[in-house]
Amino acid sequence: MNRRGLLLPLLGFLILSVGCAAAPPKKDYTVFRAANPRSILVIPVVNNTTNVEAPGLFLSTLSIPVAERGYYVFPVNMVKRVLEDEGLSDPNLVHGADTARLCNLFGADAVLYVSIEAWTAQYMVITTQVTVEFDYVMKDGKTGDTIWKEHKRVVYAPQQQNGGGSPLASLVAAAVQAAITKAAPNYMPLARQANAEVINTPGVGLPAGPHNKEYGKPSDSWK
Amino acid sequence: MSRLRVLLPLIIAASYAAGCAPRTAYLWGDYDSALYAHYANPQDSERYLERLGRIVQKAEVEKDKVPPGLYAEYGYALFEAGRLDEAVTYYRKEREQWEESSVFMEKMIRNTQRLKENRPGPAPGGELPPPAGIPPGAAAAGEAK
């Protein structure tokens, strides 16, 4: 009786934690595999928020994770400037342009369309909650079809760590943290985290590209 | 769920510290922060050029660790500074390292060379005045396609 009293909550906790860790449903990569892109054109991001700095900041975080996954990524700033010279200085225009035409212009296999859906800092009494949310869509340069897409929202609120220290000490710590965040909310780590999770999560992320050792191998578990 | 949210970054941080997180395939240096500093302050193009140059220099120590797009990005910054010959040099490096870039790089090399022919006056800082007899609009034509 006593043992069961101990076991039940344990079991319950186990089930709960399994539920938490369960992988999201696997994507179907048939279309992606058929397109088999080597090179990816990352175009300027569409900004659906009121933060004017967000697009430039976020654009700068995209090349590294995509390239590290094994794809050739076109130089984002150069691409942005060349598009401007072509009369496409508004990201909305670039996103509305024909995918095949864009790919022809640069010799790219696929285009990564990203939009920023949230980029906010919500100030509370002693902490600041920072939220970012993005939409990622990759389209094939030959067919214009969507070959991969993902959505990500990441929220960060500094946690008050009460374990150990006195309540006063942790209150002070939280106040210090809030002051720092209030002065200049730092979105970059959150943006990088969102990208990393979206691109690298098995079953939903990008399969390894041709420059990755895992490319086409069975060990690339999510093809 | 909130426990997971606290734990996950911790685990990631710990695995980085332990050195078991996969190292990056390329030497990026501070490429991303150089880019966003440039977006935040576009007038500061000299500093941007200088930072990119340093990243290239460091990455080039190991040839196969130069990130995709880096040579081209640096080449374009040189181009914007009016250093057209050097720009072409780096476009060529990009093309050599990454065959995927060849269509784009060849276009840029052609455009840059055409621009140079049409504007033989050396890049900013040169002493030769542009020779007479250049048809008006020639430079502009060079810029198109």
Coordinates of C-alpha atoms in Angstrom, one line a residue, chain A residues 72-147:
Chain A
Y72 CA 25.4 26.6 -49.9
V73 CA 23.9 29.8 -48.7
F74 CA 24.1 32.9 -50.8
P75 CA 25.6 36.0 -49.2
V76 CA 22.6 37.6 -47.5
N77 CA 23.7 41.2 -47.5
M78 CA 25.0 41.1 -51.1
V79 CA 21.7 39.4 -52.2
K80 CA 19.7 42.1 -50.4
R81 CA 21.6 44.9 -52.1
V82 CA 21.4 43.3 -55.6
L83 CA 17.7 42.9 -55.1
E84 CA 17.4 46.5 -54.2
D85 CA 19.3 47.4 -57.5
E86 CA 16.7 45.2 -59.3
G87 CA 14.0 47.4 -57.9
L88 CA 13.0 45.0 -55.1
S89 CA 13.9 46.9 -52.0
D90 CA 10.7 46.0 -50.3
P91 CA 10.8 42.5 -48.8
N92 CA 7.1 42.1 -49.5
L93 CA 7.9 42.6 -53.2
V94 CA 10.7 40.0 -53.1
H95 CA 8.4 37.5 -51.4
G96 CA 5.7 38.2 -54.0
A97 CA 8.1 37.7 -56.9
D98 CA 8.1 34.5 -58.9
T99 CA 10.3 31.9 -57.2
A100 CA 11.7 30.6 -60.4
R101 CA 12.6 34.1 -61.5
L102 CA 14.4 34.7 -58.2
C103 CA 16.3 31.5 -58.5
N104 CA 17.3 32.2 -62.1
L105 CA 18.7 35.6 -61.1
F106 CA 21.1 34.0 -58.6
G107 CA 21.4 30.4 -59.9
A108 CA 19.8 29.1 -56.7
D109 CA 18.1 25.8 -56.2
A110 CA 15.6 26.9 -53.5
V111 CA 14.5 30.1 -51.7
L112 CA 14.0 30.5 -48.0
Y113 CA 11.1 32.8 -47.2
V114 CA 11.0 34.0 -43.6
S115 CA 8.6 36.4 -41.9
I116 CA 8.7 37.8 -38.4
E117 CA 5.4 37.4 -36.6
A118 CA 6.4 38.6 -33.2
W119 CA 9.4 40.5 -31.8
T120 CA 8.3 42.1 -28.5
A121 CA 9.4 42.9 -25.0
Q122 CA 6.7 43.0 -22.5
Y123 CA 7.7 44.9 -19.4
M124 CA 6.4 43.6 -16.1
V125 CA 7.0 44.7 -12.6
I126 CA 10.4 43.1 -12.0
T127 CA 11.0 41.0 -15.2
T128 CA 10.7 41.5 -18.9
Q129 CA 9.2 38.9 -21.1
V130 CA 10.7 38.7 -24.6
T131 CA 8.9 37.0 -27.4
V132 CA 9.9 36.1 -30.9
E133 CA 7.9 34.3 -33.5
F134 CA 8.8 33.3 -37.1
D135 CA 7.4 31.6 -40.1
Y136 CA 9.8 29.7 -42.4
V137 CA 8.9 28.5 -45.9
M138 CA 11.3 26.9 -48.4
K139 CA 10.3 26.8 -52.1
D140 CA 11.8 24.9 -54.9
G141 CA 13.3 27.0 -57.7
K142 CA 12.1 24.8 -60.5
T143 CA 8.5 24.1 -59.5
G144 CA 7.9 26.9 -57.1
D145 CA 6.4 24.3 -54.7
T146 CA 6.8 24.5 -51.0
I147 CA 9.3 21.8 -50.0

